[in-house]
């Protein structure tokens, strides 16, 4: 028995399994279940994952009190939440298909430098060695920016880039590896890449040519759930009556009522249905979303964020050429049509 210990189950199953029977052995009252998909294994077309919505429905049919269920469109979103949210008090368990576990490892293998401080000087040196080795190995170094970062989607960009290497994390450490000025730079003009490392950006070291790399960046974008601090793209109103979600207006399971109420929606539970006495405005267009608003939008299956990557600048090893694409696009927007000079764009600071 679990006793007072509450478990957050991150589960994904292969299609055809008796999901209800498996969950009945795991889930206890007061637990949380996150239903996630996994990627179809290569060269195994007969294997597919059970839809997260079907897993959520199986949990609801268990009829246990206080079991909250969330559906995730991508495993990376769940992993991001586990890493970024304050989830004290729960034991987090990822279980189900071995293909899910394999996907978890792949998600975590995206090159990340975000733990620099905890690694100390030795860790920083190791990371700098990896960056400098990549400079020697590849012909081009790119800086790219990310909007609405999601590890799961960054993996797809990484696949688009083939054998290229991606680094994301501490801009200061990456810049130090490249060289912060002409005196310390590894190669001529490489310090200008360091100057472009500002904000939520990363490095790509690649042998792909310029146009091919641009296509790899531009060919992928994906909708995702907004987070606290994002700007609402449109108004969301939940109509009076039974609370529903999605294009099919699917009713919420009754065990979600305390969760919705705790997030600020004035719901009541009557005869097994979650109801609103009046229309409830979750957000207005242009609102800077609070954590509660972001969670409500996710429960309502409203995806307002779009994951995108955009090339900022690149450097070519053989020629030493540095091209600031952001400055070039700004000039084109002003109607100047001039090519990029060697000067860094002040907006990158």
Short mmCIF file of N, CA and C in Angstrom, two decimals, residues 178-304:
data_model
loop_
_atom_site.label_atom_id
_atom_site.label_comp_id
_atom_site.label_asym_id
_atom_site.label_seq_id
_atom_site.Cartn_x
_atom_site.Cartn_y
_atom_site.Cartn_z
N UNK A 178 34.09 29.72 -27.50
CA UNK A 178 34.33 30.25 -28.84
C UNK A 178 35.34 31.39 -28.83
N UNK A 179 35.34 32.15 -27.76
CA UNK A 179 36.17 33.36 -27.65
C UNK A 179 35.29 34.59 -27.65
N UNK A 180 35.49 35.44 -26.65
CA UNK A 180 34.64 36.62 -26.49
C UNK A 180 35.11 37.84 -27.28
N UNK A 181 36.34 37.80 -27.77
CA UNK A 181 36.87 38.94 -28.53
C UNK A 181 37.92 38.43 -29.52
N UNK A 182 38.50 39.36 -30.28
CA UNK A 182 39.46 38.97 -31.32
C UNK A 182 40.69 38.29 -30.72
N UNK A 183 41.08 38.70 -29.53
CA UNK A 183 42.28 38.12 -28.92
C UNK A 183 42.06 36.69 -28.47
N UNK A 184 40.85 36.37 -28.00
CA UNK A 184 40.59 35.04 -27.44
C UNK A 184 39.86 34.09 -28.39
N UNK A 185 39.39 34.57 -29.53
CA UNK A 185 38.60 33.72 -30.43
C UNK A 185 39.43 32.57 -30.99
N UNK A 186 38.77 31.42 -31.21
CA UNK A 186 39.45 30.24 -31.73
C UNK A 186 39.84 30.39 -33.19
N UNK A 187 38.98 31.06 -33.94
CA UNK A 187 39.19 31.25 -35.38
C UNK A 187 38.82 32.70 -35.72
N UNK A 188 39.32 33.22 -36.84
CA UNK A 188 38.97 34.59 -37.22
C UNK A 188 37.47 34.82 -37.33
N UNK A 189 36.99 35.87 -36.71
CA UNK A 189 35.58 36.29 -36.74
C UNK A 189 34.65 35.45 -35.86
N UNK A 190 35.17 34.41 -35.21
CA UNK A 190 34.29 33.53 -34.44
C UNK A 190 33.74 34.24 -33.21
N UNK A 191 34.42 35.28 -32.71
CA UNK A 191 33.90 35.99 -31.53
C UNK A 191 32.56 36.66 -31.83
N UNK A 192 32.26 36.89 -33.13
CA UNK A 192 30.98 37.51 -33.48
C UNK A 192 29.81 36.55 -33.25
N UNK A 193 30.08 35.25 -33.32
CA UNK A 193 29.06 34.27 -32.94
C UNK A 193 28.80 34.39 -31.44
N UNK A 194 29.86 34.58 -30.65
CA UNK A 194 29.69 34.76 -29.20
C UNK A 194 28.82 35.97 -28.90
N UNK A 195 29.02 37.05 -29.67
CA UNK A 195 28.24 38.27 -29.44
C UNK A 195 26.75 38.04 -29.74
N UNK A 196 26.45 37.09 -30.60
CA UNK A 196 25.05 36.80 -30.95
C UNK A 196 24.36 35.88 -29.95
N UNK A 197 25.11 35.36 -28.97
CA UNK A 197 24.54 34.44 -27.98
C UNK A 197 23.86 35.24 -26.88
N UNK A 198 22.62 35.61 -27.11
CA UNK A 198 21.86 36.40 -26.15
C UNK A 198 20.41 35.93 -26.16
N UNK A 199 19.84 35.74 -24.98
CA UNK A 199 18.46 35.27 -24.88
C UNK A 199 18.37 33.76 -24.99
N UNK A 200 17.21 33.27 -25.40
CA UNK A 200 16.99 31.82 -25.53
C UNK A 200 17.48 31.37 -26.90
N UNK A 201 18.75 31.05 -26.97
CA UNK A 201 19.39 30.69 -28.23
C UNK A 201 20.22 29.43 -28.03
N UNK A 202 20.69 28.87 -29.13
CA UNK A 202 21.56 27.72 -29.09
C UNK A 202 22.55 27.78 -30.23
N UNK A 203 23.47 26.82 -30.23
CA UNK A 203 24.46 26.68 -31.29
C UNK A 203 24.19 25.43 -32.08
N UNK A 204 24.40 25.51 -33.39
CA UNK A 204 24.41 24.33 -34.25
C UNK A 204 25.73 24.31 -34.99
N UNK A 205 26.46 23.22 -34.87
CA UNK A 205 27.67 23.00 -35.64
C UNK A 205 27.35 21.96 -36.71
N UNK A 206 27.58 22.31 -37.98
CA UNK A 206 27.09 21.47 -39.07
C UNK A 206 27.99 21.54 -40.29
N UNK A 207 27.89 20.52 -41.13
CA UNK A 207 28.54 20.52 -42.45
C UNK A 207 27.54 20.79 -43.56
N UNK A 208 26.27 20.97 -43.22
CA UNK A 208 25.26 21.29 -44.22
C UNK A 208 25.50 22.69 -44.77
N UNK A 209 25.15 22.88 -46.06
CA UNK A 209 25.34 24.21 -46.64
C UNK A 209 24.28 25.17 -46.10
N UNK A 210 24.44 26.45 -46.45
CA UNK A 210 23.62 27.49 -45.85
C UNK A 210 22.14 27.30 -46.14
N UNK A 211 21.78 27.09 -47.41
CA UNK A 211 20.38 26.96 -47.77
C UNK A 211 19.75 25.72 -47.16
N UNK A 212 20.51 24.64 -47.12
CA UNK A 212 20.00 23.39 -46.53
C UNK A 212 19.73 23.58 -45.04
N UNK A 213 20.61 24.30 -44.37
CA UNK A 213 20.42 24.54 -42.94
C UNK A 213 19.22 25.44 -42.70
N UNK A 214 19.06 26.46 -43.52
CA UNK A 214 17.90 27.34 -43.39
C UNK A 214 16.60 26.54 -43.53
N UNK A 215 16.57 25.63 -44.50
CA UNK A 215 15.36 24.80 -44.69
C UNK A 215 15.11 23.93 -43.47
N UNK A 216 16.18 23.38 -42.89
CA UNK A 216 16.01 22.52 -41.71
C UNK A 216 15.39 23.30 -40.56
N UNK A 217 15.77 24.57 -40.42
CA UNK A 217 15.17 25.40 -39.37
C UNK A 217 13.72 25.73 -39.70
N UNK A 218 13.44 26.07 -40.94
CA UNK A 218 12.12 26.60 -41.30
C UNK A 218 11.05 25.54 -41.46
N UNK A 219 11.47 24.28 -41.65
CA UNK A 219 10.50 23.24 -41.99
C UNK A 219 9.75 22.70 -40.78
N UNK A 220 10.07 23.17 -39.58
CA UNK A 220 9.40 22.60 -38.42
C UNK A 220 8.88 23.67 -37.48
N UNK A 221 7.61 23.56 -37.16
CA UNK A 221 6.99 24.33 -36.09
C UNK A 221 5.86 23.47 -35.54
N UNK A 222 5.49 23.70 -34.31
CA UNK A 222 4.47 22.86 -33.70
C UNK A 222 3.71 23.64 -32.63
N UNK A 223 2.41 23.42 -32.58
CA UNK A 223 1.59 24.03 -31.55
C UNK A 223 1.81 23.31 -30.22
N UNK A 224 1.73 24.07 -29.15
CA UNK A 224 1.91 23.51 -27.82
C UNK A 224 1.10 24.35 -26.84
N UNK A 225 1.09 23.90 -25.59
CA UNK A 225 0.35 24.62 -24.56
C UNK A 225 1.17 25.79 -24.04
N UNK A 226 0.51 26.90 -23.85
CA UNK A 226 1.17 28.10 -23.33
C UNK A 226 1.56 27.89 -21.88
N UNK A 227 2.55 28.66 -21.47
CA UNK A 227 3.00 28.63 -20.08
C UNK A 227 2.80 30.00 -19.44
N UNK A 228 2.97 30.03 -18.14
CA UNK A 228 2.87 31.31 -17.44
C UNK A 228 3.85 32.31 -18.05
N UNK A 229 3.36 33.52 -18.31
CA UNK A 229 4.19 34.54 -18.92
C UNK A 229 3.96 34.69 -20.40
N UNK A 230 3.43 33.66 -21.07
CA UNK A 230 3.08 33.78 -22.48
C UNK A 230 1.90 34.74 -22.65
N UNK A 231 1.75 35.28 -23.84
CA UNK A 231 0.65 36.19 -24.14
C UNK A 231 -0.49 35.43 -24.80
N UNK A 232 -1.68 35.61 -24.29
CA UNK A 232 -2.86 34.92 -24.84
C UNK A 232 -3.12 35.39 -26.26
N UNK A 233 -3.30 34.45 -27.18
CA UNK A 233 -3.52 34.78 -28.58
C UNK A 233 -4.97 35.15 -28.86
N UNK A 234 -5.88 34.69 -28.01
CA UNK A 234 -7.29 34.96 -28.23
C UNK A 234 -8.04 34.79 -26.90
N UNK A 235 -9.28 35.27 -26.90
CA UNK A 235 -10.11 35.13 -25.70
C UNK A 235 -10.62 33.69 -25.58
N UNK A 236 -10.63 33.18 -24.36
CA UNK A 236 -11.20 31.86 -24.08
C UNK A 236 -12.28 32.02 -23.02
N UNK A 237 -13.50 31.63 -23.37
CA UNK A 237 -14.63 31.72 -22.47
C UNK A 237 -15.25 30.33 -22.33
N UNK A 238 -15.45 29.90 -21.11
CA UNK A 238 -16.15 28.64 -20.85
C UNK A 238 -17.61 28.99 -20.56
N UNK A 239 -18.51 28.45 -21.36
CA UNK A 239 -19.91 28.80 -21.25
C UNK A 239 -20.56 28.20 -20.01
N UNK A 240 -21.59 28.88 -19.55
CA UNK A 240 -22.36 28.38 -18.40
C UNK A 240 -22.97 27.02 -18.75
N UNK A 241 -23.12 26.20 -17.75
CA UNK A 241 -23.64 24.85 -17.95
C UNK A 241 -22.54 23.84 -17.68
N UNK A 242 -22.66 22.67 -18.30
CA UNK A 242 -21.65 21.65 -18.08
C UNK A 242 -20.34 22.07 -18.73
N UNK A 243 -19.25 21.91 -18.00
CA UNK A 243 -17.93 22.31 -18.49
C UNK A 243 -17.42 21.25 -19.47
N UNK A 244 -17.09 21.71 -20.69
CA UNK A 244 -16.62 20.80 -21.73
C UNK A 244 -15.33 21.35 -22.32
N UNK A 245 -14.68 20.53 -23.14
CA UNK A 245 -13.43 20.95 -23.77
C UNK A 245 -13.26 20.28 -25.12
N UNK A 246 -12.42 20.91 -25.96
CA UNK A 246 -12.12 20.33 -27.26
C UNK A 246 -13.19 20.61 -28.28
N UNK A 247 -12.86 20.35 -29.55
CA UNK A 247 -13.80 20.61 -30.63
C UNK A 247 -15.04 19.73 -30.52
N UNK A 248 -14.89 18.58 -29.89
CA UNK A 248 -16.04 17.67 -29.71
C UNK A 248 -16.81 17.95 -28.43
N UNK A 249 -16.41 19.01 -27.71
CA UNK A 249 -17.08 19.41 -26.47
C UNK A 249 -17.23 18.22 -25.51
N UNK A 250 -16.08 17.65 -25.21
CA UNK A 250 -16.06 16.48 -24.32
C UNK A 250 -16.20 16.93 -22.87
N UNK A 251 -17.13 16.37 -22.10
CA UNK A 251 -17.29 16.75 -20.70
C UNK A 251 -16.05 16.36 -19.88
N UNK A 252 -15.77 17.16 -18.87
CA UNK A 252 -14.68 16.83 -17.94
C UNK A 252 -15.11 15.67 -17.05
N UNK A 253 -14.17 14.79 -16.68
CA UNK A 253 -14.47 13.77 -15.67
C UNK A 253 -14.76 14.46 -14.34
N UNK A 254 -15.68 13.91 -13.57
CA UNK A 254 -16.11 14.61 -12.36
C UNK A 254 -15.00 14.76 -11.32
N UNK A 255 -13.97 13.89 -11.37
CA UNK A 255 -12.90 14.03 -10.37
C UNK A 255 -11.97 15.20 -10.66
N UNK A 256 -12.20 15.89 -11.78
CA UNK A 256 -11.40 17.08 -12.09
C UNK A 256 -11.98 18.35 -11.47
N UNK A 257 -13.16 18.27 -10.88
CA UNK A 257 -13.81 19.47 -10.36
C UNK A 257 -12.98 20.19 -9.30
N UNK A 258 -12.38 19.49 -8.32
CA UNK A 258 -11.56 20.22 -7.34
C UNK A 258 -10.35 20.90 -7.99
N UNK A 259 -9.79 20.28 -9.03
CA UNK A 259 -8.65 20.88 -9.72
C UNK A 259 -9.05 22.17 -10.40
N UNK A 260 -10.17 22.15 -11.14
CA UNK A 260 -10.63 23.34 -11.84
C UNK A 260 -10.97 24.46 -10.86
N UNK A 261 -11.62 24.08 -9.78
CA UNK A 261 -12.00 25.09 -8.77
C UNK A 261 -10.75 25.68 -8.13
N UNK A 262 -9.75 24.83 -7.88
CA UNK A 262 -8.51 25.30 -7.29
C UNK A 262 -7.73 26.25 -8.19
N UNK A 263 -8.00 26.18 -9.49
CA UNK A 263 -7.34 27.06 -10.44
C UNK A 263 -8.14 28.35 -10.68
N UNK A 264 -9.23 28.50 -9.95
CA UNK A 264 -9.97 29.76 -10.01
C UNK A 264 -11.29 29.70 -10.75
N UNK A 265 -11.63 28.58 -11.37
CA UNK A 265 -12.90 28.48 -12.07
C UNK A 265 -14.00 28.13 -11.05
N UNK A 266 -15.06 28.94 -10.94
CA UNK A 266 -16.07 28.72 -9.90
C UNK A 266 -17.04 27.58 -10.25
N UNK A 267 -16.52 26.38 -10.27
CA UNK A 267 -17.31 25.21 -10.66
C UNK A 267 -18.05 24.63 -9.45
N UNK A 268 -19.09 23.85 -9.77
CA UNK A 268 -19.80 23.06 -8.77
C UNK A 268 -20.03 21.67 -9.36
N UNK A 269 -20.15 20.69 -8.49
CA UNK A 269 -20.38 19.32 -8.94
C UNK A 269 -21.81 18.94 -8.57
N UNK A 270 -22.61 18.65 -9.60
CA UNK A 270 -23.99 18.25 -9.38
C UNK A 270 -24.31 17.02 -10.22
N UNK A 271 -24.78 15.99 -9.54
CA UNK A 271 -25.18 14.75 -10.21
C UNK A 271 -24.09 14.23 -11.14
N UNK A 272 -22.85 14.32 -10.65
CA UNK A 272 -21.73 13.77 -11.40
C UNK A 272 -21.24 14.64 -12.54
N UNK A 273 -21.78 15.86 -12.67
CA UNK A 273 -21.36 16.76 -13.74
C UNK A 273 -20.72 18.01 -13.16
N UNK A 274 -19.69 18.50 -13.84
CA UNK A 274 -19.04 19.75 -13.43
C UNK A 274 -19.76 20.90 -14.14
N UNK A 275 -20.26 21.83 -13.35
CA UNK A 275 -21.11 22.89 -13.90
C UNK A 275 -20.59 24.28 -13.54
N UNK A 276 -20.96 25.25 -14.40
CA UNK A 276 -20.75 26.67 -14.14
C UNK A 276 -22.10 27.36 -14.13
N UNK A 277 -22.33 28.22 -13.15
CA UNK A 277 -23.58 28.97 -13.12
C UNK A 277 -23.58 30.10 -14.15
N UNK A 278 -22.39 30.63 -14.45
CA UNK A 278 -22.27 31.73 -15.41
C UNK A 278 -21.07 31.49 -16.32
N UNK A 279 -21.05 32.20 -17.45
CA UNK A 279 -19.88 32.13 -18.32
C UNK A 279 -18.63 32.51 -17.52
N UNK A 280 -17.52 31.86 -17.83
CA UNK A 280 -16.26 32.16 -17.12
C UNK A 280 -15.19 32.48 -18.15
N UNK A 281 -14.60 33.67 -18.03
CA UNK A 281 -13.53 34.10 -18.93
C UNK A 281 -12.20 33.61 -18.38
N UNK A 282 -11.58 32.69 -19.10
CA UNK A 282 -10.27 32.18 -18.68
C UNK A 282 -9.19 33.22 -18.97
N UNK A 283 -9.25 33.83 -20.15
CA UNK A 283 -8.27 34.84 -20.51
C UNK A 283 -8.82 35.72 -21.62
N UNK A 284 -8.29 36.90 -21.72
CA UNK A 284 -8.59 37.82 -22.81
C UNK A 284 -7.40 37.86 -23.76
N UNK A 285 -7.67 38.15 -25.02
CA UNK A 285 -6.58 38.30 -25.97
C UNK A 285 -5.60 39.36 -25.48
N UNK A 286 -4.32 39.02 -25.50
CA UNK A 286 -3.30 39.96 -25.04
C UNK A 286 -2.93 39.83 -23.58
N UNK A 287 -3.66 39.03 -22.81
CA UNK A 287 -3.31 38.83 -21.40
C UNK A 287 -1.94 38.17 -21.28
N UNK A 288 -1.16 38.60 -20.29
CA UNK A 288 0.03 37.86 -19.90
C UNK A 288 -0.43 36.77 -18.94
N UNK A 289 -0.32 35.53 -19.36
CA UNK A 289 -0.95 34.43 -18.65
C UNK A 289 -0.31 34.18 -17.29
N UNK A 290 -1.15 33.97 -16.30
CA UNK A 290 -0.69 33.52 -15.00
C UNK A 290 -0.53 32.01 -15.03
N UNK A 291 0.07 31.46 -13.97
CA UNK A 291 0.21 30.00 -13.90
C UNK A 291 -1.15 29.32 -13.90
N UNK A 292 -2.13 29.88 -13.17
CA UNK A 292 -3.46 29.27 -13.14
C UNK A 292 -4.12 29.31 -14.50
N UNK A 293 -4.00 30.44 -15.20
CA UNK A 293 -4.59 30.53 -16.54
C UNK A 293 -3.96 29.51 -17.48
N UNK A 294 -2.63 29.38 -17.42
CA UNK A 294 -1.94 28.43 -18.29
C UNK A 294 -2.40 27.00 -18.02
N UNK A 295 -2.55 26.65 -16.74
CA UNK A 295 -3.01 25.30 -16.41
C UNK A 295 -4.45 25.08 -16.87
N UNK A 296 -5.30 26.07 -16.70
CA UNK A 296 -6.68 25.94 -17.16
C UNK A 296 -6.74 25.74 -18.68
N UNK A 297 -5.96 26.52 -19.41
CA UNK A 297 -5.95 26.38 -20.87
C UNK A 297 -5.51 24.98 -21.28
N UNK A 298 -4.55 24.43 -20.55
CA UNK A 298 -4.10 23.07 -20.87
C UNK A 298 -5.21 22.06 -20.59
N UNK A 299 -5.89 22.22 -19.46
CA UNK A 299 -7.01 21.31 -19.17
C UNK A 299 -8.11 21.44 -20.23
N UNK A 300 -8.24 22.63 -20.80
CA UNK A 300 -9.27 22.87 -21.83
C UNK A 300 -8.79 22.51 -23.23
N UNK A 301 -7.55 22.01 -23.33
CA UNK A 301 -6.95 21.61 -24.61
C UNK A 301 -6.82 22.79 -25.58
N UNK A 302 -6.54 23.96 -25.03
CA UNK A 302 -6.34 25.15 -25.85
C UNK A 302 -4.83 25.39 -26.02
N UNK A 303 -4.33 25.18 -27.22
CA UNK A 303 -2.90 25.33 -27.49
C UNK A 303 -2.64 26.71 -28.10
N UNK A 304 -1.98 27.56 -27.33
CA UNK A 304 -1.73 28.93 -27.78
C UNK A 304 -0.27 29.22 -28.10
#
